Coordinates of C-alpha atoms in Angstrom, one line a residue:
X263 CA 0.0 0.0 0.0
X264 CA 3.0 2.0 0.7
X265 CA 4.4 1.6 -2.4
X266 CA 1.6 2.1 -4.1
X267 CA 1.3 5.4 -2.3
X268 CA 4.6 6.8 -3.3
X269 CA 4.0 5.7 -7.0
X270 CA 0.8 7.6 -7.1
X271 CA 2.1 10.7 -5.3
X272 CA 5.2 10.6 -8.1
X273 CA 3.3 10.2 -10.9
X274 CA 1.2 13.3 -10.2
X275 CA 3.9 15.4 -9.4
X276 CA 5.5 14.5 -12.3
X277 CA 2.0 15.5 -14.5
X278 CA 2.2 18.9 -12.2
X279 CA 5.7 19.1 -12.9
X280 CA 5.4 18.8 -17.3
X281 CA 2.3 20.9 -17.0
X282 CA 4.3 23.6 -15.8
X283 CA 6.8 23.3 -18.0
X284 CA 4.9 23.4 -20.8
X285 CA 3.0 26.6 -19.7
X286 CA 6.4 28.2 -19.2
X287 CA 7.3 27.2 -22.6
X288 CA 4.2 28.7 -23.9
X289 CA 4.9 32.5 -21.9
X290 CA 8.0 32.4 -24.0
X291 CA 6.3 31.8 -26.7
X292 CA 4.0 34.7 -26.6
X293 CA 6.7 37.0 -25.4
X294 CA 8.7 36.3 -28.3
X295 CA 5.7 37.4 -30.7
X296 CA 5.2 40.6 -28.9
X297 CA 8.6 41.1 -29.9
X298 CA 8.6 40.1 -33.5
X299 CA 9.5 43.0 -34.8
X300 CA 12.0 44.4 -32.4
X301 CA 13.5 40.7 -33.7
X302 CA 13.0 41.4 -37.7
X303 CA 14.6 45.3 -37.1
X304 CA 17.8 43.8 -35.7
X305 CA 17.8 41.9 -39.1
X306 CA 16.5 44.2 -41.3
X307 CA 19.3 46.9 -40.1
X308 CA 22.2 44.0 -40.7
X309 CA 20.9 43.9 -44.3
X310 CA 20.9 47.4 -44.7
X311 CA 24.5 47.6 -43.7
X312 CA 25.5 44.7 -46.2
X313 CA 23.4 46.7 -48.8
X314 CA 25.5 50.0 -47.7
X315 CA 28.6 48.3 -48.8
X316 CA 27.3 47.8 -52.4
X317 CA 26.1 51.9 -52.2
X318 CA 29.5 52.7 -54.6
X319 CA 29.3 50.4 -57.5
X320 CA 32.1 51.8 -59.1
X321 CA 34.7 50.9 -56.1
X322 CA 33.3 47.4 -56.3
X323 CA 35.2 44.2 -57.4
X324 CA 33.6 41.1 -58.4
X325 CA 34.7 39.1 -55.5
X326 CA 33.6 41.9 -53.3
X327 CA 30.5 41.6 -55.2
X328 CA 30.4 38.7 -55.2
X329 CA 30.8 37.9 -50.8
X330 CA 28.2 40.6 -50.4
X331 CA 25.4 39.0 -52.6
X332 CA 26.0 35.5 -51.3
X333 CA 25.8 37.4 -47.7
X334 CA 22.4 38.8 -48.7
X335 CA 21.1 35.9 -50.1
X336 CA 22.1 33.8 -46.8
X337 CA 20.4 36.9 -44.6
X338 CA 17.1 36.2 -47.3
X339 CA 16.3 32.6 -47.7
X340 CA 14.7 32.2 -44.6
X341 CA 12.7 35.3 -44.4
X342 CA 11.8 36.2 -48.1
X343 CA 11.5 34.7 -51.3
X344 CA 11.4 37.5 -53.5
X345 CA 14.3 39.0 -52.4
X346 CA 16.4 35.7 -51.8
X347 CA 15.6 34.6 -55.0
X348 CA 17.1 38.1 -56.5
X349 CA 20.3 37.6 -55.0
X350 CA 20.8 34.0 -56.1
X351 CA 20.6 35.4 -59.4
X352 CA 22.7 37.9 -59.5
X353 CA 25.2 36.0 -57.5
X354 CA 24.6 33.9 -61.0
X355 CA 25.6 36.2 -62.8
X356 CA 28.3 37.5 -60.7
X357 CA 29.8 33.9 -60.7
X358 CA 29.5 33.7 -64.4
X359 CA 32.1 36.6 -64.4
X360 CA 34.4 34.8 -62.0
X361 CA 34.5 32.0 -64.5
X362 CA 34.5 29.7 -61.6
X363 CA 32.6 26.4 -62.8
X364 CA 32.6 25.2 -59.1
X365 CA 30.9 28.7 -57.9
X366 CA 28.7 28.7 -60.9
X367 CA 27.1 25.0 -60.1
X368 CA 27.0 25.9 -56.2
X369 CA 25.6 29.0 -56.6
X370 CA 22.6 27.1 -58.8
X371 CA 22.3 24.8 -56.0
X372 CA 21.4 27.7 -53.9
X373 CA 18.5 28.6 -56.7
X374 CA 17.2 25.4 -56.2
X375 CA 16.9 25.6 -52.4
X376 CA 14.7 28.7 -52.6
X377 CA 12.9 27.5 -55.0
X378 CA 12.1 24.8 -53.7
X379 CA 11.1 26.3 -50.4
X380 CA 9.0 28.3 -52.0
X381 CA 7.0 25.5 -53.2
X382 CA 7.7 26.0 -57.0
X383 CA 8.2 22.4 -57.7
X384 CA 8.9 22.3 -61.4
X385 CA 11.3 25.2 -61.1
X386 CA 13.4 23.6 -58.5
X387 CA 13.8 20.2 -61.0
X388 CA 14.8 22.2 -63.5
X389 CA 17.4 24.2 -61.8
X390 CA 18.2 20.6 -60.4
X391 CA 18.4 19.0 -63.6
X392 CA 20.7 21.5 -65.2
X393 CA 23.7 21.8 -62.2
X394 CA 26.6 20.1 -64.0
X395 CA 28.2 17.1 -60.7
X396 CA 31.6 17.6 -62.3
X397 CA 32.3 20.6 -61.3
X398 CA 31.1 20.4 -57.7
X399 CA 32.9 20.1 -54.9
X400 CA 32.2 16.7 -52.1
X401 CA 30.5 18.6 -49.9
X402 CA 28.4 20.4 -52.4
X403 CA 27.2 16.9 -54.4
X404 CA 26.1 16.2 -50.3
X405 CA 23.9 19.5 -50.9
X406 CA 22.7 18.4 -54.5
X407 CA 21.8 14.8 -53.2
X408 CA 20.0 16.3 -50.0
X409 CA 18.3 18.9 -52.0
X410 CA 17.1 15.9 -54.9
X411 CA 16.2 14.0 -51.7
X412 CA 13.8 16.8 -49.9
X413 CA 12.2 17.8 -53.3
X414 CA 11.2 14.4 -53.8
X415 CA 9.7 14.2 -49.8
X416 CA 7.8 17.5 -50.2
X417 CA 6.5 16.4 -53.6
X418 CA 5.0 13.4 -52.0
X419 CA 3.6 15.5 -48.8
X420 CA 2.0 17.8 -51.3
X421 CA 0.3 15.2 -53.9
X422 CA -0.8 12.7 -51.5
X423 CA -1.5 10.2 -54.2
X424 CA -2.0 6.1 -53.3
X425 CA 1.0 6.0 -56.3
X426 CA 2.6 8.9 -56.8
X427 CA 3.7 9.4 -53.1
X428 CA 5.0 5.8 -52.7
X429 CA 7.3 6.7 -55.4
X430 CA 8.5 10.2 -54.6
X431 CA 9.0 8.4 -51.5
X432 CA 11.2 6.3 -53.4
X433 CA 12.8 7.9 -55.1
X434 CA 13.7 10.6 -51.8
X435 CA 15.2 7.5 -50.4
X436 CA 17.3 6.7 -53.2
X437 CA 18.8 10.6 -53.1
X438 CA 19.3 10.3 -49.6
X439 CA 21.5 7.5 -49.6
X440 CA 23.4 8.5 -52.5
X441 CA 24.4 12.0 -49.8
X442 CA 24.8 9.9 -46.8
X443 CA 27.5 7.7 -49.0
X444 CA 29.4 11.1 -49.2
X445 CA 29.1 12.2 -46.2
X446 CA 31.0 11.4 -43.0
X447 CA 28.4 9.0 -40.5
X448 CA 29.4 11.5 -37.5
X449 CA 28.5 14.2 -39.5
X450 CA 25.4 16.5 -38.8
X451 CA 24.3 16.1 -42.6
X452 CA 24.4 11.6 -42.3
X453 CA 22.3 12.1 -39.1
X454 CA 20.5 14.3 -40.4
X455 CA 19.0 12.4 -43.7
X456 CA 19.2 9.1 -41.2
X457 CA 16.6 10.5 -39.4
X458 CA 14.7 11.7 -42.2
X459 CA 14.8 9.2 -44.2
X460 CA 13.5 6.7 -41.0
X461 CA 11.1 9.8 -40.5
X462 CA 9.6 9.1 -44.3
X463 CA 9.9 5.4 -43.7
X464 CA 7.5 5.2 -40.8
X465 CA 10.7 4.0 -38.4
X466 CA 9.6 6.5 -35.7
X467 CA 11.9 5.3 -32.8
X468 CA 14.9 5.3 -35.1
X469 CA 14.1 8.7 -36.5
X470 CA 13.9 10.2 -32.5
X471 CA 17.5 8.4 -32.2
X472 CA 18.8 10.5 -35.0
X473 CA 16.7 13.8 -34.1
X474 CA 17.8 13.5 -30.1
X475 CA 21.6 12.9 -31.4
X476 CA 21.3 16.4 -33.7
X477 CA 19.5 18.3 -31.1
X478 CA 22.8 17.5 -28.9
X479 CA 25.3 18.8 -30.8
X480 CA 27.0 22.0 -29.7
X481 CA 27.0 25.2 -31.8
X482 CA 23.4 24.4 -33.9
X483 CA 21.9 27.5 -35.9
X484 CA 18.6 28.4 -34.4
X485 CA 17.3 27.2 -37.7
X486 CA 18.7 24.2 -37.5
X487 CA 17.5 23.6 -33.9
X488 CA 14.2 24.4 -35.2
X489 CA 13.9 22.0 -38.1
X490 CA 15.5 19.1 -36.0
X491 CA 13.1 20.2 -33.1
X492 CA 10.3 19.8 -35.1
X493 CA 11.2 16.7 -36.9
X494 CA 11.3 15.2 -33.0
X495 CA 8.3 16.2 -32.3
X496 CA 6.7 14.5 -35.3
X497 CA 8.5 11.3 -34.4
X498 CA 7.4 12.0 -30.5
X499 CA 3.8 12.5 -31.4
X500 CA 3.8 9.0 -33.4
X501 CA 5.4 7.5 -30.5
X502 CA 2.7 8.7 -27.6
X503 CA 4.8 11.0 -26.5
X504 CA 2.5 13.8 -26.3
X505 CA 3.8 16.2 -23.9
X506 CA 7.0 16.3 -25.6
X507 CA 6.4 16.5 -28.6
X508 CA 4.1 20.1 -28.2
X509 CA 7.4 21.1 -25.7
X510 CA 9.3 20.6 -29.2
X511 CA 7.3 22.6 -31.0
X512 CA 7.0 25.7 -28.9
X513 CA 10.8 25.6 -28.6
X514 CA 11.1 25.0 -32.6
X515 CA 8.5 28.6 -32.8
X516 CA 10.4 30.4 -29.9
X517 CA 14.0 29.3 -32.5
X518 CA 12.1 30.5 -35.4
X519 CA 11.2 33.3 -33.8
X520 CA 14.4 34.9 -32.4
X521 CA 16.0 34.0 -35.5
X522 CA 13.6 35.6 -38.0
X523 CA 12.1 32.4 -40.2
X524 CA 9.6 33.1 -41.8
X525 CA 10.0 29.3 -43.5
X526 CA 8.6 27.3 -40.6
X527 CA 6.1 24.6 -39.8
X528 CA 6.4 24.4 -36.4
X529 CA 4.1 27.0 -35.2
X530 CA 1.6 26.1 -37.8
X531 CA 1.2 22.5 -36.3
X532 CA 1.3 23.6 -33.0
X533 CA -1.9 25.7 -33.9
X534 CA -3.4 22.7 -35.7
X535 CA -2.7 20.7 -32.0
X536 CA -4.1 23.1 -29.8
X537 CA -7.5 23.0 -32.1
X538 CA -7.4 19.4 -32.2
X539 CA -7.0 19.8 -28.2
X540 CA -10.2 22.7 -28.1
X541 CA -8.3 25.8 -27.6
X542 CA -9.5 27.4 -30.5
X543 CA -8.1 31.1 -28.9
X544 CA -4.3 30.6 -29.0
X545 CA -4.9 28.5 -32.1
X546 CA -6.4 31.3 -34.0
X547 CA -3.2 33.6 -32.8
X548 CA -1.3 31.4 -34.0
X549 CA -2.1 30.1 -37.0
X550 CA -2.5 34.0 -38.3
X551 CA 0.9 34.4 -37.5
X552 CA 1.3 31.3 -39.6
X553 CA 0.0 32.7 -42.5
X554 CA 1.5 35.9 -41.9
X555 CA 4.9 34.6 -42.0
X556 CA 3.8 32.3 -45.0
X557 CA 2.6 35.6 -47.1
X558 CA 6.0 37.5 -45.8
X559 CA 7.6 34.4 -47.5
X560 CA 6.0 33.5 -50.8
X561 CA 5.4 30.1 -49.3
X562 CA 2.7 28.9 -52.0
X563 CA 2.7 24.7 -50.4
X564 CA 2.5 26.6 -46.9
X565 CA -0.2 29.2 -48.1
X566 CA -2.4 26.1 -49.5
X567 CA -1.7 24.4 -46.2
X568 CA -2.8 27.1 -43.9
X569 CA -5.6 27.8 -46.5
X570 CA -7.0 24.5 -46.2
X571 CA -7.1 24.8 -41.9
X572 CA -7.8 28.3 -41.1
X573 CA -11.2 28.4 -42.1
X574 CA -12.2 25.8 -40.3
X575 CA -10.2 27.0 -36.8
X576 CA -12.1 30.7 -37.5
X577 CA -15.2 29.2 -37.9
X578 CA -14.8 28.0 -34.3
X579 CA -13.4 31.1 -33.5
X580 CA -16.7 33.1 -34.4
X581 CA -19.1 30.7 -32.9
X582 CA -16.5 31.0 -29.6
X583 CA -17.1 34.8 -29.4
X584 CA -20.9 34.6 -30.8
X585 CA -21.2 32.7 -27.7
X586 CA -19.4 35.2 -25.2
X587 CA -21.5 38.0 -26.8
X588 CA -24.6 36.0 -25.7
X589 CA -23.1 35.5 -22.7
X590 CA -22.1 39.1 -22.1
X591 CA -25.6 40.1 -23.0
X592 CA -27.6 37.5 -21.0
X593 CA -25.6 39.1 -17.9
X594 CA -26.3 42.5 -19.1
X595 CA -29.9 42.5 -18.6
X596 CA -29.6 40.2 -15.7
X597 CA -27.2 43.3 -14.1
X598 CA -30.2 45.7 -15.7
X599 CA -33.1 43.6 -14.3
X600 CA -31.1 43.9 -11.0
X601 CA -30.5 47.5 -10.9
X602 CA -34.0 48.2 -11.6
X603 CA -35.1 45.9 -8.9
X604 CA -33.0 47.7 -6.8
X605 CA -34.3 51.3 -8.0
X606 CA -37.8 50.1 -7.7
X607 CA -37.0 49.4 -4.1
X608 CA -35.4 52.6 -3.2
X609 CA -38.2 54.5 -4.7
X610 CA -40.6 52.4 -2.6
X611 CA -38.9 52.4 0.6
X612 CA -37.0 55.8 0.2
X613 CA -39.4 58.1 -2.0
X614 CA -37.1 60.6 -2.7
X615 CA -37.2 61.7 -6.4
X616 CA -34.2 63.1 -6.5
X617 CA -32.5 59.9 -6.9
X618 CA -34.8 58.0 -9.2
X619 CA -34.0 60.6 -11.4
X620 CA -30.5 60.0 -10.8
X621 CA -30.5 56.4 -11.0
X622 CA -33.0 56.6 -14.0
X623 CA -31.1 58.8 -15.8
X624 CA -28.0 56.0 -15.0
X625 CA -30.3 53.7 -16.7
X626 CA -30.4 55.4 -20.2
X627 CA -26.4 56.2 -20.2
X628 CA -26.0 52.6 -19.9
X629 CA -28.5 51.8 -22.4
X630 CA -27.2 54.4 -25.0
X631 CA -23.7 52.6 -24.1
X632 CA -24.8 49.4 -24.7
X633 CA -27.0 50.5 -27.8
X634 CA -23.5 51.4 -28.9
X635 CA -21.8 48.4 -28.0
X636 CA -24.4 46.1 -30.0
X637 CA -25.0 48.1 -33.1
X638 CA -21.0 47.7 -33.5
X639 CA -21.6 44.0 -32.8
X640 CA -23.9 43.8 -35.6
X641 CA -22.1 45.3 -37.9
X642 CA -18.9 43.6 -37.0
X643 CA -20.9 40.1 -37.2
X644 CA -22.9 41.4 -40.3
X645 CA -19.9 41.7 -42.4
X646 CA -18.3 38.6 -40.9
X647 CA -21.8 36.5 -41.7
X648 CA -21.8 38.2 -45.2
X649 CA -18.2 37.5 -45.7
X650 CA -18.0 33.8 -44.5
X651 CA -21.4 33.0 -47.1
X652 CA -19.3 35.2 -49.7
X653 CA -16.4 32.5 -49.2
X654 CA -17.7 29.1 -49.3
X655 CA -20.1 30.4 -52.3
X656 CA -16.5 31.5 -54.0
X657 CA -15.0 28.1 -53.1
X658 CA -18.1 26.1 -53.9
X659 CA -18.6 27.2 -57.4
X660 CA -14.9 27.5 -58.1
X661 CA -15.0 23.4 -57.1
X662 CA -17.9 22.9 -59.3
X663 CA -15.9 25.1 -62.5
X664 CA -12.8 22.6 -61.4
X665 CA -14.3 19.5 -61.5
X666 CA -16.3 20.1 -64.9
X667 CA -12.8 21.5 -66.3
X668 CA -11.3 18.1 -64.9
X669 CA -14.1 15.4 -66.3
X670 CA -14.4 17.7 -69.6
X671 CA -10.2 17.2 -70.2
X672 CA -10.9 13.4 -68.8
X673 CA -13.0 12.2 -71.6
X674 CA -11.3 14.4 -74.1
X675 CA -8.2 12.4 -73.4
X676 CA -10.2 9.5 -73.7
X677 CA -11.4 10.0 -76.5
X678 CA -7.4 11.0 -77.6
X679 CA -8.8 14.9 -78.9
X680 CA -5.8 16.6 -78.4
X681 CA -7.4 19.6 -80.5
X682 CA -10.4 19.4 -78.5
X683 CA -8.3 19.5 -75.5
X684 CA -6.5 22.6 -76.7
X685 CA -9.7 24.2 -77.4
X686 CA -10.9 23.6 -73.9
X687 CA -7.6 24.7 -72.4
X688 CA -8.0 28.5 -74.5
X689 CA -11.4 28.6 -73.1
X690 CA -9.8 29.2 -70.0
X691 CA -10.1 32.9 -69.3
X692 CA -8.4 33.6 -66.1
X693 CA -8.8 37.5 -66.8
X694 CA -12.2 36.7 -66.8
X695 CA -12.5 34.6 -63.5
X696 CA -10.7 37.4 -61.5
X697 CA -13.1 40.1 -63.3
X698 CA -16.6 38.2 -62.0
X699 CA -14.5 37.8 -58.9
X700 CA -14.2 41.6 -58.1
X701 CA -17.8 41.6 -59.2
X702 CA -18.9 39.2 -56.5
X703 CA -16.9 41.3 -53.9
X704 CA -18.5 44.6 -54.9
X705 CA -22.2 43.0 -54.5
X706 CA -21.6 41.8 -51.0
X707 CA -19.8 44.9 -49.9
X708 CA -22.4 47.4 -51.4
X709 CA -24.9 45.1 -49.6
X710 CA -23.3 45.8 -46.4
X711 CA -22.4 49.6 -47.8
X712 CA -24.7 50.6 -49.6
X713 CA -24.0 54.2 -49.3
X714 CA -19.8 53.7 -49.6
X715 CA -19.2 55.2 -53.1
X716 CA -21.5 58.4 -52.7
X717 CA -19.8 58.7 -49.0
X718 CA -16.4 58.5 -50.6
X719 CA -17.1 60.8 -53.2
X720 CA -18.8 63.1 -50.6
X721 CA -14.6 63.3 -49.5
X722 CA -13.7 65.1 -52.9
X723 CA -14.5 68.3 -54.9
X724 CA -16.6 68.1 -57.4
X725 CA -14.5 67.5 -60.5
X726 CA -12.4 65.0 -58.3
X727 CA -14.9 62.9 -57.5
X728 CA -15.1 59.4 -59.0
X729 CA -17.4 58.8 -61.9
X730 CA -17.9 55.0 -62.7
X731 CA -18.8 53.8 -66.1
X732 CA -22.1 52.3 -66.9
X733 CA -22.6 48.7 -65.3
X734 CA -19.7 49.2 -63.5
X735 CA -19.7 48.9 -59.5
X736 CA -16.4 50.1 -58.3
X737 CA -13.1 50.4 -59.7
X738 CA -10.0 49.4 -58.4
X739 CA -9.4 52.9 -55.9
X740 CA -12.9 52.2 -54.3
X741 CA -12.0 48.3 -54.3
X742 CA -8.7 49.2 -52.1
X743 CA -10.9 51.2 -49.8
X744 CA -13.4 49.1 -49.7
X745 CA -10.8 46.3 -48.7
X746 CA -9.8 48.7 -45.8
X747 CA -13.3 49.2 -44.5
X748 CA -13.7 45.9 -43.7
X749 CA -10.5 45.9 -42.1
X750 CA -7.9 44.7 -44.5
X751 CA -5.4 47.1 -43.9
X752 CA -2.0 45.5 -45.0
X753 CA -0.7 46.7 -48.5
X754 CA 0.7 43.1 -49.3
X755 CA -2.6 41.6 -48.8
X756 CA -4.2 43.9 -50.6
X757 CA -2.0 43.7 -53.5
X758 CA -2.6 40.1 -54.0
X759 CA -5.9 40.1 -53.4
X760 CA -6.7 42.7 -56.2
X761 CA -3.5 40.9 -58.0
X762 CA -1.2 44.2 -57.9
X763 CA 2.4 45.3 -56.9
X764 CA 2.5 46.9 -53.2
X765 CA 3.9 50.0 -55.3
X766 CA 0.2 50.0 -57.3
X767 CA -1.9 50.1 -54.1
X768 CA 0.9 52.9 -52.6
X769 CA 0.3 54.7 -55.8
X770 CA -3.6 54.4 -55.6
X771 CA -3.6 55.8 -52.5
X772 CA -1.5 58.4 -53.0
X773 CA -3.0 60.1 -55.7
X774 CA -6.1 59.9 -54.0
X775 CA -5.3 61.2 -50.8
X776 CA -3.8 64.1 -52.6
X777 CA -7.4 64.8 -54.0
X778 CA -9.0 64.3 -50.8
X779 CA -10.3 67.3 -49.2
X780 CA -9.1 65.9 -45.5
X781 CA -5.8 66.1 -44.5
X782 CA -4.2 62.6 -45.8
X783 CA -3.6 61.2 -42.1
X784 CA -7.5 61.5 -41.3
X785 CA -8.3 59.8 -45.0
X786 CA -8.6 56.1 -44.0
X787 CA -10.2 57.2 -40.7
X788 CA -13.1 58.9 -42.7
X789 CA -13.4 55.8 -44.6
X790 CA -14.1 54.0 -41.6
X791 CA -16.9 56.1 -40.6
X792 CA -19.0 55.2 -43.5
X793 CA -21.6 53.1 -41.8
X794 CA -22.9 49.9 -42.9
X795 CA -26.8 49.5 -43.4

């Protein structure tokens, strides 16, 4: 009984003991995102200096050149496609000038990793497919065999086909070993592939062995600590090991964090966990800071990833606060029956006038506040309702278009039409989709605004103000605005929602904030005055 006694007793402080651990981790975790972007200005000023250094071209060699665009590039491929992608090529063509065949072939291999982290799967083969293995040096035929093997593992991840993925699977394998023959067995890059190759494999227990052997190796990048971190947690989670693989992942988001990544998973699947596990609050936080960093990116496979779960996690998100906001109310006018019942009771037992007039006159001030408080409710949930319809109607008939488009090329490959097939293929009008896109936006939003483009106009002189053609509902500067009404305030997002460069929507609003008759820091808060119906 004794024993039994002492087992119980260590057991639960052992549960007390990993429940506080874990909370700590998550703390961290939050502090850290209140200081992203103290975080992403410490990084953002080291690329400026590297950028300073290129400020006097002429003064420039092509090795110097050369070291500062391969520094940019390193500073860029976790944090920004675009931009990474920019210096790979120009350290391209820098290399080219060195007429260094071992630069030129590494500097390709570069390419292909941002590419392929960018989701861009045919690119990265093709960039693949030309690097010459001659010319490249042990350690950088490790890269090319590791970089074959991940595009073959992410191709599988993303197609998820009964055959296909068995292949790729295949096929990653195959690449890996060919690395790991190159590679020293003590050597991060052997563990590493070990561990994801057993990872692939479904050998969980070995893939942990390789994972724990990484994560205790002195002098790992954050980065490094983050992927390895998160591929443990994977293998942890398969193994039952529940509280240690979430521990994982917060420490693989705290790494990413501090280190400015915006190429993660971790914090994504620690979002998709805590839904699974019913707190859809920190979920939601975290999975918009998933797609946030995704968007910052130009992770396309990520994008379509977070795509695919955030509706679903904001869904439970509304119908979390719909419910506080019944909640709130129901103990509104119980705290308003309450107060009257106590009113009613001074004026019975008191009778002095002087304060039911007070305590009336309480009354309305708290109704007028909470008349306040509810029509911005309304309007708030009106647009989201509106919005969310909006949505699944968008994904619904684009579905339907898809899977006509997909039987219709089917059975005109079936019938071996190749003409036919092109014919169907031209019919495609993508200019076209996007147009009756924007048209379905302007409906819903001049359901909920009926009033917008007069309003807006109403903010102009009279030969300024914005004259829209016959049939048309809004044009692209009322789009933008429109967009920020409904709170969409971030330029990127914008810009590929109305599928413009950031420098577009800057110049939209621009030129007509310079038309505006207020002052152009008060513009956007006019906007936002314009009331819904």
């Amino acid at each position: 009984m004794k024993y039994i006694f002492l087992f119980v007793f260590g057991f639960l402080i052992s549960e007390t003991s990993l429940a506080n651990s874990t909370d700590s981790l998550f703390k961290e975790l939050n502090a850290a995102l209140e200081k992203k972007t103290e975080y992403e200005s410490v990084k953002l000023i080291r690329i400026n200096e590297i950028k300073k250094s290129l400020a006097k071209p002429s003064s420039l060699t092509v090795e110097h050149l050369y070291n500062a665009y391969s520094s940019l590039y390193e500073e860029y491929k976790t944090i920004n496609y675009d931009s990474a992608f920019n210096y790979a090529q120009k350290l391209l063509d820098v290399s080219y000038k060195l007429n260094d065949k071992s630069n030129v072939e590494e500097v390709k291999l570069k390419k292909g990793f941002i590419l392929l982290s960018s989701g861009m799967f045919k690119e990265t083969f093709d960039v693949l497919q030309s690097i010459q293995l001659a010319f490249l040096t042990p350690q950088a035929k490790v890269e090319y065999y590791s970089l074959f093997a991940r595009y073959y593992y992410d191709l599988a991840d993303f197609h998820k086909d009964k055959y296909f993925t068995v292949e790729y699977n295949q096929k990653g394998n195959a690449f890996a070993d060919s690395a790991m023959q190159l590679s020293n067995k003590r050597s991060y890059d052997y563990i590493w592939l070990q561990g994801l190759k057993n990872l692939r494999n479904g050998d969980m227990r070995a893939a942990a062995r390789s994972y724990e052997q990484i994560l205790g190796f002195k002098n790992l990048t954050p980065h490094q600590y983050a992927i390895n971190a998160s591929s443990l947690s994977y293998a942890y989670a398969n193994a039952g090991r529940e509280n240690e693989s979430v521990d994982l992942l917060i420490k693989a988001a705290i790494a990413d964090v501090k280190s400015v990544t915006k190429e993660t998973v971790a914090i994504l699947n620690l979002a998709d966990i805590l839904y699974k596990k019913g707190d859809t609050q920190t979920a939601y936080n975290y999975i918009k800071h998933a797609l946030d960093d995704a968007t910052y990116y130009g992770a396309r496979h990520r994008e379509l990833k977070i795509g695919a779960i955030l509706p679903i996690i904001e869904g439970q998100q509304l119908s979390t606060v719909e419910h506080q906001r019944k909640l709130l109310l129901g103990y509104s006018v119980l705290a308003t029956v309450l107060f009257l019942t106590v009113v009613v009771f001074i004026f019975i037992t008191i009778k002095q006038l002087k304060k039911l007039k007070a305590a009336d006159k309480i009354i309305k001030m708290a109704n007028i506040s909470l008349q306040q408080t509810n029509d911005l409710l309304k309007e708030a949930n009106k647009i989201k309702d509106e919005y969310i319809v909006y949505y699944f109607n968008i994904c619904s008939e684009f579905i339907d278009k898809l899977e006509r488009f997909k039987k219709s090329i089917e059975q005109k490959m079936l019938l071996g039409k190749p003409d036919d097939l092109k014919s169907t293929l031209a019919k495609v009008d993508l200019h076209k989709e996007r147009e009756g896109l924007f048209l379905s936006f302007d409906k819903v939003f001049l359901k909920l605004f009926p009033n917008f483009v007069e309003s807006f106009n109403n903010l102009f002189k009279e030969e300024d103000k914005i004259k829209l053609e016959e049939g048309q509902l809004m044009n692209p500067e009322l789009r933008i605005y429109a967009l920020i009404r409904i709170g969409i305030t971030d330029n990127d997002r914008i810009a590929k929602i109305l599928d413009y460069s950031v420098n577009t929507i800057y110049a939209y609003k621009t030129r007509i904030k310079k038309k505006s008759l207020i002052q152009n820091d008060g513009f956007e808060d006019q906007i936002m005055k314009i009331q819904s119906v």
